[in-house]
Tab-separated table of C-alpha atoms in Angstrom:
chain	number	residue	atom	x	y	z
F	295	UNK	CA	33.008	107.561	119.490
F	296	UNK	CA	29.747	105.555	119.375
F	297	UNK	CA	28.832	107.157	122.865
F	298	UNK	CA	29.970	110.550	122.066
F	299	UNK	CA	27.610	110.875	118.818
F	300	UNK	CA	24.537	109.663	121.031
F	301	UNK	CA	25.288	111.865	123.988
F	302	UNK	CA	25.261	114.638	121.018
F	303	UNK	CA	22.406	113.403	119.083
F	304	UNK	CA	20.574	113.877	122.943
F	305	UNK	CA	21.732	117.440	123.271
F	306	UNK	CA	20.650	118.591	120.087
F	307	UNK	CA	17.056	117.778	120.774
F	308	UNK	CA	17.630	119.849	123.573
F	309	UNK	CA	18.646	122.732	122.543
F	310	UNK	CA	16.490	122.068	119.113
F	311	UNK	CA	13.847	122.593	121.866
F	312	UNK	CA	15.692	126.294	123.195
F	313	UNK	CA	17.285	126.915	119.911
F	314	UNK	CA	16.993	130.958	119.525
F	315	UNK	CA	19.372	132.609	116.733
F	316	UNK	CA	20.326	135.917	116.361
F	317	UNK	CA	19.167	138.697	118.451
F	318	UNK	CA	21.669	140.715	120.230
F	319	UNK	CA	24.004	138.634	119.000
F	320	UNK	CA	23.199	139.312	115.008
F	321	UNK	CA	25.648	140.915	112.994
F	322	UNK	CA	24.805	144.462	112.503
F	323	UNK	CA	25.142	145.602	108.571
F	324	UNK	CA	25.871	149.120	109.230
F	325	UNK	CA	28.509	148.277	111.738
F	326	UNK	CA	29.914	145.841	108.800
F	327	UNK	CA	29.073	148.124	105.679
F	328	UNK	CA	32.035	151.100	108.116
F	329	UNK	CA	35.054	148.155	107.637
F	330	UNK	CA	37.600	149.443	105.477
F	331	UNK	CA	38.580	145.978	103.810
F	332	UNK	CA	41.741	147.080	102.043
F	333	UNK	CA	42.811	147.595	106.220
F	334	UNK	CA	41.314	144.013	107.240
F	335	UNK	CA	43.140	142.183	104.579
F	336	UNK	CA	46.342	143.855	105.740
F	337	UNK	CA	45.916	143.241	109.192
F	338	UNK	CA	44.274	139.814	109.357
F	339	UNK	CA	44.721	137.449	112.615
F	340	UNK	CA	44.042	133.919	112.814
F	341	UNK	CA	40.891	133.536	115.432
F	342	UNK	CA	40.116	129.728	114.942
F	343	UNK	CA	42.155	126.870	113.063
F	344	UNK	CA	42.499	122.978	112.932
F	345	UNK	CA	45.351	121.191	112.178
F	346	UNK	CA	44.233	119.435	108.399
F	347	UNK	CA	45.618	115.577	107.698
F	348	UNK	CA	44.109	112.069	106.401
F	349	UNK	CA	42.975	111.548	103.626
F	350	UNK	CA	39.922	110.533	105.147
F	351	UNK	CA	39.199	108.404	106.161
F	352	UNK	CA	42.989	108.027	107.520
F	353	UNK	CA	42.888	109.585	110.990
F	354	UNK	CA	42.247	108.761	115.168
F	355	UNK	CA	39.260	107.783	116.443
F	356	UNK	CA	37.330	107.436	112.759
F	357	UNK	CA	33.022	107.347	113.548
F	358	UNK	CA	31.612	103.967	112.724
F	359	UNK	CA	28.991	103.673	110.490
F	360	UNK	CA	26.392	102.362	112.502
F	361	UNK	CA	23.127	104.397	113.132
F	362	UNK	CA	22.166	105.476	116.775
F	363	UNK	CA	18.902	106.076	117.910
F	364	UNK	CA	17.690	109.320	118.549
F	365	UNK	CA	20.636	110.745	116.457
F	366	UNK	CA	21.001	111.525	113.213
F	367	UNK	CA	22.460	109.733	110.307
F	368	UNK	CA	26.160	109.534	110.242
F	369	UNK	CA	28.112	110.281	107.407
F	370	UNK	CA	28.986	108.353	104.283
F	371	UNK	CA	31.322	108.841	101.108
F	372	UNK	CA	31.301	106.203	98.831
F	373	UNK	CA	34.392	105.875	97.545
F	374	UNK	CA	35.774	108.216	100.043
F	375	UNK	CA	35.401	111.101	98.306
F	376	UNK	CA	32.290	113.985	98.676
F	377	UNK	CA	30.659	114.016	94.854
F	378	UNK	CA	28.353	117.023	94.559
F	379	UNK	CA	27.199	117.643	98.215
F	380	UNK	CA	27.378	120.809	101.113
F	381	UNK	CA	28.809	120.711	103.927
F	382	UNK	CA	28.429	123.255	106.968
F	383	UNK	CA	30.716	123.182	108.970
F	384	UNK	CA	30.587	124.437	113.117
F	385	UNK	CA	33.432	126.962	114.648
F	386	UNK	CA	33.956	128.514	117.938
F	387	UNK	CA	36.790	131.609	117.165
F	388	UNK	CA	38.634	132.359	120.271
F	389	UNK	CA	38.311	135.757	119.065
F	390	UNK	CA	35.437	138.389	117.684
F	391	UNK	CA	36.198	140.329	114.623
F	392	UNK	CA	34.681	142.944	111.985
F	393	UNK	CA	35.839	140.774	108.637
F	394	UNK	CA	36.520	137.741	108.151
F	395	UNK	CA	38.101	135.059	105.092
F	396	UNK	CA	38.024	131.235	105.493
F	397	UNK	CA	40.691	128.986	104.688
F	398	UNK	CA	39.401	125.222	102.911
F	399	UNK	CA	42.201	123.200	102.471
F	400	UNK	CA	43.477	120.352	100.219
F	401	UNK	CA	46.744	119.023	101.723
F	402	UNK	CA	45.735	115.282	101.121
F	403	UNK	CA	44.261	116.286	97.956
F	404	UNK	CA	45.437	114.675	94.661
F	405	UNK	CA	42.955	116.617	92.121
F	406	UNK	CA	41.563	120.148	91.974
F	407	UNK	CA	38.447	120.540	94.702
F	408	UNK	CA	36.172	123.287	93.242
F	409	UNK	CA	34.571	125.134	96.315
F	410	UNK	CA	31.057	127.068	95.479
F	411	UNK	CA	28.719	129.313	96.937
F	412	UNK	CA	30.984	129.501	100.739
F	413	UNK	CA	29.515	131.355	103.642
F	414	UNK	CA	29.853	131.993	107.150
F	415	UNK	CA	26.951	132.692	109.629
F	416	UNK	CA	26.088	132.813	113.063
F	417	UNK	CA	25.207	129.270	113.856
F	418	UNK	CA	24.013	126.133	116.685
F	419	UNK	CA	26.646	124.319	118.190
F	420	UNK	CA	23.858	121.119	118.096
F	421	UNK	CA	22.090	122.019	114.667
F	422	UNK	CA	22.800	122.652	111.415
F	423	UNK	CA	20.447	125.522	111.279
F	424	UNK	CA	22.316	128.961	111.037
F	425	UNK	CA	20.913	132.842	111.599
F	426	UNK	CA	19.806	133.598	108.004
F	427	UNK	CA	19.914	137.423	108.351
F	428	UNK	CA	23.702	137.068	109.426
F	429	UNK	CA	24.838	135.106	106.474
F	430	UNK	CA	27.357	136.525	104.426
F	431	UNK	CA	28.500	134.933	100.900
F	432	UNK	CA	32.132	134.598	100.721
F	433	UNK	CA	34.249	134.762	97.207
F	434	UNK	CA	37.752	133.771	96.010
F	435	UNK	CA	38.978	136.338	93.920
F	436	UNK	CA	35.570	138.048	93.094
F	437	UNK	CA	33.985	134.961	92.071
F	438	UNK	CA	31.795	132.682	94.022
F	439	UNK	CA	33.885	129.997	93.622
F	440	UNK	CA	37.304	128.901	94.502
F	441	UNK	CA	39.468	125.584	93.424
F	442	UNK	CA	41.756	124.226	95.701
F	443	UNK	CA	44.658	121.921	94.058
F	444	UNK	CA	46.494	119.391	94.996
F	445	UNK	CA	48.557	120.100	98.388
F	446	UNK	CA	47.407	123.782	98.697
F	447	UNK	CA	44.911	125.568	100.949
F	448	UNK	CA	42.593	128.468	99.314
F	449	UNK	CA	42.144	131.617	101.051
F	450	UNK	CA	38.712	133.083	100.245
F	451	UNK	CA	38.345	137.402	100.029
F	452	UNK	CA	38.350	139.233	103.079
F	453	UNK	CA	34.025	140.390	103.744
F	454	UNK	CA	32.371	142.337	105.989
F	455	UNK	CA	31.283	140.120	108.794
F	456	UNK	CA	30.831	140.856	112.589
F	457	UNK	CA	30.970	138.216	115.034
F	458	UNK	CA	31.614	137.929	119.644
F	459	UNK	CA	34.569	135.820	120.732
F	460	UNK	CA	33.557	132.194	121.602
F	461	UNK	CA	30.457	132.609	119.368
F	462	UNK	CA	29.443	129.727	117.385
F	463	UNK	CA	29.635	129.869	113.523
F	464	UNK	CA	28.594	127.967	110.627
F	465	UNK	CA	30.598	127.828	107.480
F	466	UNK	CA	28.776	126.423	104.626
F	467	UNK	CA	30.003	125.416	101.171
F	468	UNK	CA	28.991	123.195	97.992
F	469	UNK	CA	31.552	120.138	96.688
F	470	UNK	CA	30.785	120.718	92.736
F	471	UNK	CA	31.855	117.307	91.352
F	472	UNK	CA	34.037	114.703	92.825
F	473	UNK	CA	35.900	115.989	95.162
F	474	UNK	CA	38.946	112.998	94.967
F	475	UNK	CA	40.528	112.463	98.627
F	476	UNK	CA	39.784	114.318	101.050
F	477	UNK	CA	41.451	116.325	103.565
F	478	UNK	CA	40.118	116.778	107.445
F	479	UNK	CA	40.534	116.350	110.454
F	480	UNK	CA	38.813	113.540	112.248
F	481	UNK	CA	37.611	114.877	115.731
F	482	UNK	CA	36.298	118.053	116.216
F	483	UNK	CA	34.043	116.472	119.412
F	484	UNK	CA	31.138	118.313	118.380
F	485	UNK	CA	28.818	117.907	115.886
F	486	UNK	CA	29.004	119.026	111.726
F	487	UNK	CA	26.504	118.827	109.161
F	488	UNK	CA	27.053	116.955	105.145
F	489	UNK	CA	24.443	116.737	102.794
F	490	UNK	CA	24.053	113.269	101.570
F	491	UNK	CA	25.843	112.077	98.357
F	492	UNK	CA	25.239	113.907	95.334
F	493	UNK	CA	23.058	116.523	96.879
F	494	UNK	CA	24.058	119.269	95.012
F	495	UNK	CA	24.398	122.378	96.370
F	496	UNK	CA	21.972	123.444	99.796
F	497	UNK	CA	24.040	126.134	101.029
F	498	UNK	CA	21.203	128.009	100.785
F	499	UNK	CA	19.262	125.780	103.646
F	500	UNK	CA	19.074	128.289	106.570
F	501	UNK	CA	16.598	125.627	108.626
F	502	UNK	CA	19.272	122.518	107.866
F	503	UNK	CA	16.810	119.915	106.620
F	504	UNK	CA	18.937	119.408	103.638
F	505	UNK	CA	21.913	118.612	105.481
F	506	UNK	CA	21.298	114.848	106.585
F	507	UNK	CA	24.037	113.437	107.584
F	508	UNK	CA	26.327	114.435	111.106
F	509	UNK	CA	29.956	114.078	111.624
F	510	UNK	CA	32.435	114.347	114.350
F	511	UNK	CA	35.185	115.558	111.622
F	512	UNK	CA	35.402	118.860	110.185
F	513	UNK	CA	36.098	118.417	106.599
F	514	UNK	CA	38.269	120.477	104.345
F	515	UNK	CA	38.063	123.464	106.933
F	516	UNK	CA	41.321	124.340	108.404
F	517	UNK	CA	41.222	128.007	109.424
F	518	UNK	CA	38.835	131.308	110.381
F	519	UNK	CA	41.102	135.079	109.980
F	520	UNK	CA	39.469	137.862	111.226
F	521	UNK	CA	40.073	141.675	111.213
F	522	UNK	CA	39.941	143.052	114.440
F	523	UNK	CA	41.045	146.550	115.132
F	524	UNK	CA	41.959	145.759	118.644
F	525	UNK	CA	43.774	142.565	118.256
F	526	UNK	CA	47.052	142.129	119.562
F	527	UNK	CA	48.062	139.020	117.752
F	528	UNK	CA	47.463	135.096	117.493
F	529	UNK	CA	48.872	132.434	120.217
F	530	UNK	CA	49.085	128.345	118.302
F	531	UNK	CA	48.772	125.939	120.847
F	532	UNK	CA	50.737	122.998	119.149
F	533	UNK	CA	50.193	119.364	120.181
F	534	UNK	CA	48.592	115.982	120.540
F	535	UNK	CA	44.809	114.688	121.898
F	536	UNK	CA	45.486	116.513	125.271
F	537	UNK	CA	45.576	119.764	123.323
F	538	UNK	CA	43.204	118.647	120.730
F	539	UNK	CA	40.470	117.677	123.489
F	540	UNK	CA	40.346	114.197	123.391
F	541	UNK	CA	36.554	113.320	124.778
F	542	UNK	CA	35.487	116.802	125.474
F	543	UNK	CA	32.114	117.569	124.119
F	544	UNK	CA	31.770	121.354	122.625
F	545	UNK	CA	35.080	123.520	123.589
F	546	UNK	CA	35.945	122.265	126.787
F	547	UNK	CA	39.347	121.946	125.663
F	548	UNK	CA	42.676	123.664	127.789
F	549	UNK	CA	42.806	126.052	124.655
F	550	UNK	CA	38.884	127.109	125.210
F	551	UNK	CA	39.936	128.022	128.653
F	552	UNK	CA	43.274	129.837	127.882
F	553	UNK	CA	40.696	131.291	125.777
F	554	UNK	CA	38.015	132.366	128.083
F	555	UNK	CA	40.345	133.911	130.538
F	556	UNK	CA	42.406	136.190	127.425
F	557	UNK	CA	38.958	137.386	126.675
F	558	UNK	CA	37.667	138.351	130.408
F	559	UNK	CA	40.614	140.289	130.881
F	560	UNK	CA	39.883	142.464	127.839
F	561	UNK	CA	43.650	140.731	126.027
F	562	UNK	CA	42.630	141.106	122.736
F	563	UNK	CA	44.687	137.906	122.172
F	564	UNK	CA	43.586	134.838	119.641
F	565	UNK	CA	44.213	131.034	120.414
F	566	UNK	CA	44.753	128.870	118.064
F	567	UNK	CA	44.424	124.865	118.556
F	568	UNK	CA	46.727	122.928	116.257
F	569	UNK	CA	46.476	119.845	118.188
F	570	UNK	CA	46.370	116.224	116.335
F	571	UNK	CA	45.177	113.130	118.308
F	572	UNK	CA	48.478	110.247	118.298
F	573	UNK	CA	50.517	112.937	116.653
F	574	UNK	CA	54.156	112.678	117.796
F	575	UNK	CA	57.401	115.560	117.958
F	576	UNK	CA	59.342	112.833	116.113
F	577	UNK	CA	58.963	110.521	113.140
F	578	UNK	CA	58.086	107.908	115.790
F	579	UNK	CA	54.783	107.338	113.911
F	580	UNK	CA	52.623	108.055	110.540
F	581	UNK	CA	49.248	107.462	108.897
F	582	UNK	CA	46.556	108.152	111.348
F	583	UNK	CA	48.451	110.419	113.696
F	584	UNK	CA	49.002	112.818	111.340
F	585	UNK	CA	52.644	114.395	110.268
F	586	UNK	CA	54.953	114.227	113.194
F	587	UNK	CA	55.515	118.241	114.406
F	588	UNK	CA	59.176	118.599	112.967
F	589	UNK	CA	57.175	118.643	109.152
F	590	UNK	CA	54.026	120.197	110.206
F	591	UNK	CA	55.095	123.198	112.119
F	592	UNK	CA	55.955	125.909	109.385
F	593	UNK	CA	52.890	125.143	107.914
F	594	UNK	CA	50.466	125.073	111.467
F	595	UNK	CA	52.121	127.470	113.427
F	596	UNK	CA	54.633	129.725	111.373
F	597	UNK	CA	51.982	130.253	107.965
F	598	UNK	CA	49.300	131.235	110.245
F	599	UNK	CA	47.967	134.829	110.497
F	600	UNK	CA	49.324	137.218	113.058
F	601	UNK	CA	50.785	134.813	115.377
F	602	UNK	CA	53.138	136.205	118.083
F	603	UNK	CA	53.792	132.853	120.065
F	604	UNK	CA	53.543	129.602	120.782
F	605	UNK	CA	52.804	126.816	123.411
F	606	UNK	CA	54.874	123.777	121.870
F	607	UNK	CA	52.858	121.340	124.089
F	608	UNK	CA	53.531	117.636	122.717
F	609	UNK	CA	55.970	114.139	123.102
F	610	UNK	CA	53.935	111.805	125.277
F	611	UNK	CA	53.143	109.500	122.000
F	612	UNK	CA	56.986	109.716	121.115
F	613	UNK	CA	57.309	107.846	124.863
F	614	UNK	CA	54.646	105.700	124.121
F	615	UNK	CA	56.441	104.541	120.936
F	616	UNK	CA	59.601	103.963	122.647
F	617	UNK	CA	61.398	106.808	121.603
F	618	UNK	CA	63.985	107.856	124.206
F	619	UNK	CA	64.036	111.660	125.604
F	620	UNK	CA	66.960	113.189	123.289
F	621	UNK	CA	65.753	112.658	119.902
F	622	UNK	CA	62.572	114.458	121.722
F	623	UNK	CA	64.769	117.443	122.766
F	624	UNK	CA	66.524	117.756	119.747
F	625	UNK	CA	63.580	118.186	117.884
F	626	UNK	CA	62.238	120.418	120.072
F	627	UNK	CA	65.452	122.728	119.778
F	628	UNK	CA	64.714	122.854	116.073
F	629	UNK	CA	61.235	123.675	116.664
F	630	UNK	CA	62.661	126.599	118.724
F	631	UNK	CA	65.311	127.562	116.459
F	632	UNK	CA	62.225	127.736	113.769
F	633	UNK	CA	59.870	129.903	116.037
F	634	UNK	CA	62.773	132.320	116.772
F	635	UNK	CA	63.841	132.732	113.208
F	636	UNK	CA	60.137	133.827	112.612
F	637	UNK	CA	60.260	135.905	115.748
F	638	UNK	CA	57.557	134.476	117.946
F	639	UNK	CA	58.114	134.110	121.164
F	640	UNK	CA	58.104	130.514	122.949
F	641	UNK	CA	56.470	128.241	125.877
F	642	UNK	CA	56.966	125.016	126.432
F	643	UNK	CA	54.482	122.797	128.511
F	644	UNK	CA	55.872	120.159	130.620
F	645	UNK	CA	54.518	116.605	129.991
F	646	UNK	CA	52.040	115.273	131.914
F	647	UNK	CA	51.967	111.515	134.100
F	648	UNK	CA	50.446	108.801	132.746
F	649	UNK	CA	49.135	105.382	133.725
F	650	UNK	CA	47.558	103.975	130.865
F	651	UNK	CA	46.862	100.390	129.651
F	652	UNK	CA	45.723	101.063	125.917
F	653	UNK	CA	48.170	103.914	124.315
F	654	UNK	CA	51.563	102.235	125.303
F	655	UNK	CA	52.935	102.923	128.788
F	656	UNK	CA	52.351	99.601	130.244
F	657	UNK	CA	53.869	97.251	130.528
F	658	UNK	CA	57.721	98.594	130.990
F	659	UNK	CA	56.147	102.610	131.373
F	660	UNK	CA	57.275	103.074	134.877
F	661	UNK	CA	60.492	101.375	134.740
F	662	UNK	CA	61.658	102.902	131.184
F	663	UNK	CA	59.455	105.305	129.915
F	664	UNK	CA	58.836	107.251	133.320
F	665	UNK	CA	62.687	108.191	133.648
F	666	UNK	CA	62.619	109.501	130.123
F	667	UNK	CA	59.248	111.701	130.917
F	668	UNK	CA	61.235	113.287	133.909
F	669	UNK	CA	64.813	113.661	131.339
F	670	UNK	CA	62.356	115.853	129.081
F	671	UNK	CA	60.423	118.018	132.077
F	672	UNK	CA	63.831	118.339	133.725
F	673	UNK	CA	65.034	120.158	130.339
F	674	UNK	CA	61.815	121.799	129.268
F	675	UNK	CA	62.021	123.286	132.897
F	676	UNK	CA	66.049	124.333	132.998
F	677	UNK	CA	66.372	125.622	129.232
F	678	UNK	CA	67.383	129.223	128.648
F	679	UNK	CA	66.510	129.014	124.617
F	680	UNK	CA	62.454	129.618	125.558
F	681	UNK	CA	60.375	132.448	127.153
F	682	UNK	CA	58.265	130.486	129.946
F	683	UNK	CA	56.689	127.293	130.911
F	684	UNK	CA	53.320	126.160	131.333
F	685	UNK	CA	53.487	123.263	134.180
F	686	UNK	CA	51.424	120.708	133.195
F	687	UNK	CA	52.829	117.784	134.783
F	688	UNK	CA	52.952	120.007	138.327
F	689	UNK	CA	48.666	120.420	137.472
F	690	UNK	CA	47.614	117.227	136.827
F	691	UNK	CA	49.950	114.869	138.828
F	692	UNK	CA	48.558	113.800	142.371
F	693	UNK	CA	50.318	115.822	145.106
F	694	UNK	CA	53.855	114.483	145.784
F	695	UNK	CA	53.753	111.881	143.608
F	696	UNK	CA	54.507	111.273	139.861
F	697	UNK	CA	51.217	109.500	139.227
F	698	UNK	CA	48.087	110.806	137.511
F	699	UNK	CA	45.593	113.035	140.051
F	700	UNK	CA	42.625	110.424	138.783
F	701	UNK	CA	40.493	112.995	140.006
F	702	UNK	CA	41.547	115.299	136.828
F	703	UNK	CA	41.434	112.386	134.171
F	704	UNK	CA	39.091	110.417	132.220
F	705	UNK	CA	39.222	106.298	133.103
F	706	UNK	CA	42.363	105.795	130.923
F	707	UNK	CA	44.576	108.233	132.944
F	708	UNK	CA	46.296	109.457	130.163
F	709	UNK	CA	43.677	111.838	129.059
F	710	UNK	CA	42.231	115.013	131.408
F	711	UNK	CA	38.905	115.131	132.096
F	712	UNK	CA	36.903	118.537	131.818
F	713	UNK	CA	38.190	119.518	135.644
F	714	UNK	CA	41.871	118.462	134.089
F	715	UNK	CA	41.251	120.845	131.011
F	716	UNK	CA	39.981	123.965	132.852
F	717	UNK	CA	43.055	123.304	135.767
F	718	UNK	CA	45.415	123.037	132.539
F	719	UNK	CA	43.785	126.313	131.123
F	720	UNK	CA	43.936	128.172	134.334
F	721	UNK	CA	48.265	127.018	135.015
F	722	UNK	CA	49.110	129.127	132.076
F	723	UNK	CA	50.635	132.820	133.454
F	724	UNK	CA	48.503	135.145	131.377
F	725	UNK	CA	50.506	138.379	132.951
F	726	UNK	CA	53.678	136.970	131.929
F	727	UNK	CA	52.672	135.622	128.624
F	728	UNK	CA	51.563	139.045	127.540
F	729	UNK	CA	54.414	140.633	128.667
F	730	UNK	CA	57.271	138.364	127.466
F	731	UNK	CA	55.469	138.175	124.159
F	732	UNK	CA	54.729	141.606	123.772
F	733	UNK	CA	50.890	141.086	123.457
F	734	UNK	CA	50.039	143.901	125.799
């Protein structure tokens, strides 16, 4: 995580060098000012989303502390908890929109969070400065303010806000107080923005000098819903680090590609990544990894907006923890029982080889965990109760073998490398997708 920050801290002196907001690419008021918002908020999709956990700092892969040179000061919360400080916060929506409302939630909450003064802007996917002249104020119920209690996620008003698919944004908001534990997600591999403790508020910092402090994690954040009048509909992508981009550096993730190739064909389609890294299908583990997918998936997949499908995409932590294949599959068939009684429509990917040392496949992996992969590919592959399946195993194993293609991984062979993500994003059948999920 160490390396990751640097190679970051590196890149945004680059592109502080190129930096050039707005433009072309600036929201256009009288565009915004024609959006009927009564329409938006009754048509709302979900264009962007994390999965939310910890409390923080509970979660995989937690930044150390340590200061790097030639990057900027990593975050702190003494007592782990944000007292009177901003945060602003970088997105990439898989989708563009006309209107937009921002979801900040507190899950692992156990007081009231009092949200001021949120916004949403075009942003820089290496700074925390933002497009001034594109920043919009958001409010919760008229006011511009919002409190979140315990365990619950507030929705902010639906605004007038035009943004391109894959464009980067920067939501901004003000901690009044102590905020208690806090809920986030640890990795978002790519750089966000805090305000050092007891700040106040800076959300009104277009230039970013006020906001000190960088993070991997996106804090609090856990979803972007936009109005778009040509939107077919939402698609979660549900899983574990491979879907939640372990090591990728700025949306190089399978999702980002699935992504890329809905919006070059003119689909209309969202993606949203639920991934959580260590998370597991089963109770098989806790804590860090987040909840296991049997408890989080009416919340991260069935309570999201306008979602029309799914990609359950997850189990290779349930082998590494020595769970066997049929307490995998049943869980699964719940999960598909769940997404049918909700009527979304249903793909399965298949789970990839392995060779790891670190996560738990050595030392008994090919002799007792291997047979159990193949029980689960050999079922995800032959089931009649879902709609298609994206091959993943097929993609990244080495021709004719079971093995990793080490070509398509990063050193630990567990997790793909960029060339593994975009192969992984290109396997999926967009034709058939479409048309068995009736987002055509």
């Amino acid at each position: 995580m160490k390396l990751l920050l640097k190679a970051l801290g590196l890149m945004a002196v680059s592109a502080l060098l190129g930096a050039c907001l707005g433009g072309s690419g600036s929201t256009s008021p009288s565009a915004a000012s024609r959006v009927d918002l009564r329409e938006a908020q009754a048509n709302m999709v979900g264009v962007w989303s994390t999965a939310p956990y910890g409390p923080y700092p509970l979660g995989p892969l937690t930044q150390e502390n340590i200061p790097l040179p030639g990057a900027p000061e990593l975050a702190n919360f003494p007592g782990d908890q944000a007292v009177n400080r901003s945060f602003r916060m970088i997105i990439n929506p898989t989708l563009g929109g006309q209107a937009v409302r921002i979801r900040l939630s507190n899950l692992m909450g156990t007081q009231p969070v009092r949200f001021e003064n949120i916004s949403i802007a075009k942003g820089n996917p290496l700074l925390p400065i933002i497009d001034e002249a594109t920043q919009v104020a958001l409010t919760v119920n008229g006011r511009d303010f919002g409190v979140a209690m315990p365990g619950q996620e507030l929705i902010t008003d639906v605004a007038a806000f035009e943004f391109g698919a894959q464009e980067d944004l920067a939501v901004t908001f003000h901690v009044a107080g102590e905020s208690g534990p806090m809920t986030w997600h640890a990795v978002s591999f790519g750089p966000q923005y805090i305000s050092p403790h007891n700040s106040g508020d800076v959300t009104d910092d277009s230039v970013g000098t006020s906001f000190q402090q960088v993070s991997v994690g996106w804090f609090f954040i856990s979803g972007l819903d936009a109005f778009n009048p040509e939107a077919k509909g939402a698609i979660v992508a549900i899983g574990d680090s491979i879907t939640d981009g372990f090591m990728q550096v700025l949306n190089q993730r399978w999702t980002d590609r699935l992504a890329t190739r809905l919006n070059a064909q003119n689909a209309n389609v969202a993606v949203l990544n639920q991934g959580i890294n260590s998370n597991t299908v089963t109770n098989a583990r806790n804590g860090f990894a987040g909840p296991p997918l049997i408890e989080r998936f009416q919340r991260d997949v069935l309570d999201r907006a306008g979602v029309k499908a799914v990609v359950i995409f997850e189990g290779t932590n349930d082998l590494g923890a020595d769970v066997k294949a049929e307490p995998v599959i049943q869980a699964y068939q719940q999960l598909i029982q769940q997404a049918r009684s909700s009527g979304l429509c249903v793909f399965m990917g298949t789970i990839p080889p392995r060779a790891d040392v670190a996560f738990g496949w050595f030392p008994d992996g090919p002799t007792v965990k291997e047979p159990e992969r193949q029980k689960i590919n050999t079922w995800i592959r032959s089931t009649p109760l879902i709609d298609g399946v994206v091959d993943f195993d097929k993609v990244l194993a080495a021709p004719g073998t079971p093995l990793p293609n080490a070509a398509l991984y990063i050193p630990d062979l567990l997790h793909p490398n960029s060339l593994g993500f975009t192969a992984m994003g290109d396997e999926v059948d967009i034709d058939a997708m479409l048309l068995r999920c009736n987002l055509n």
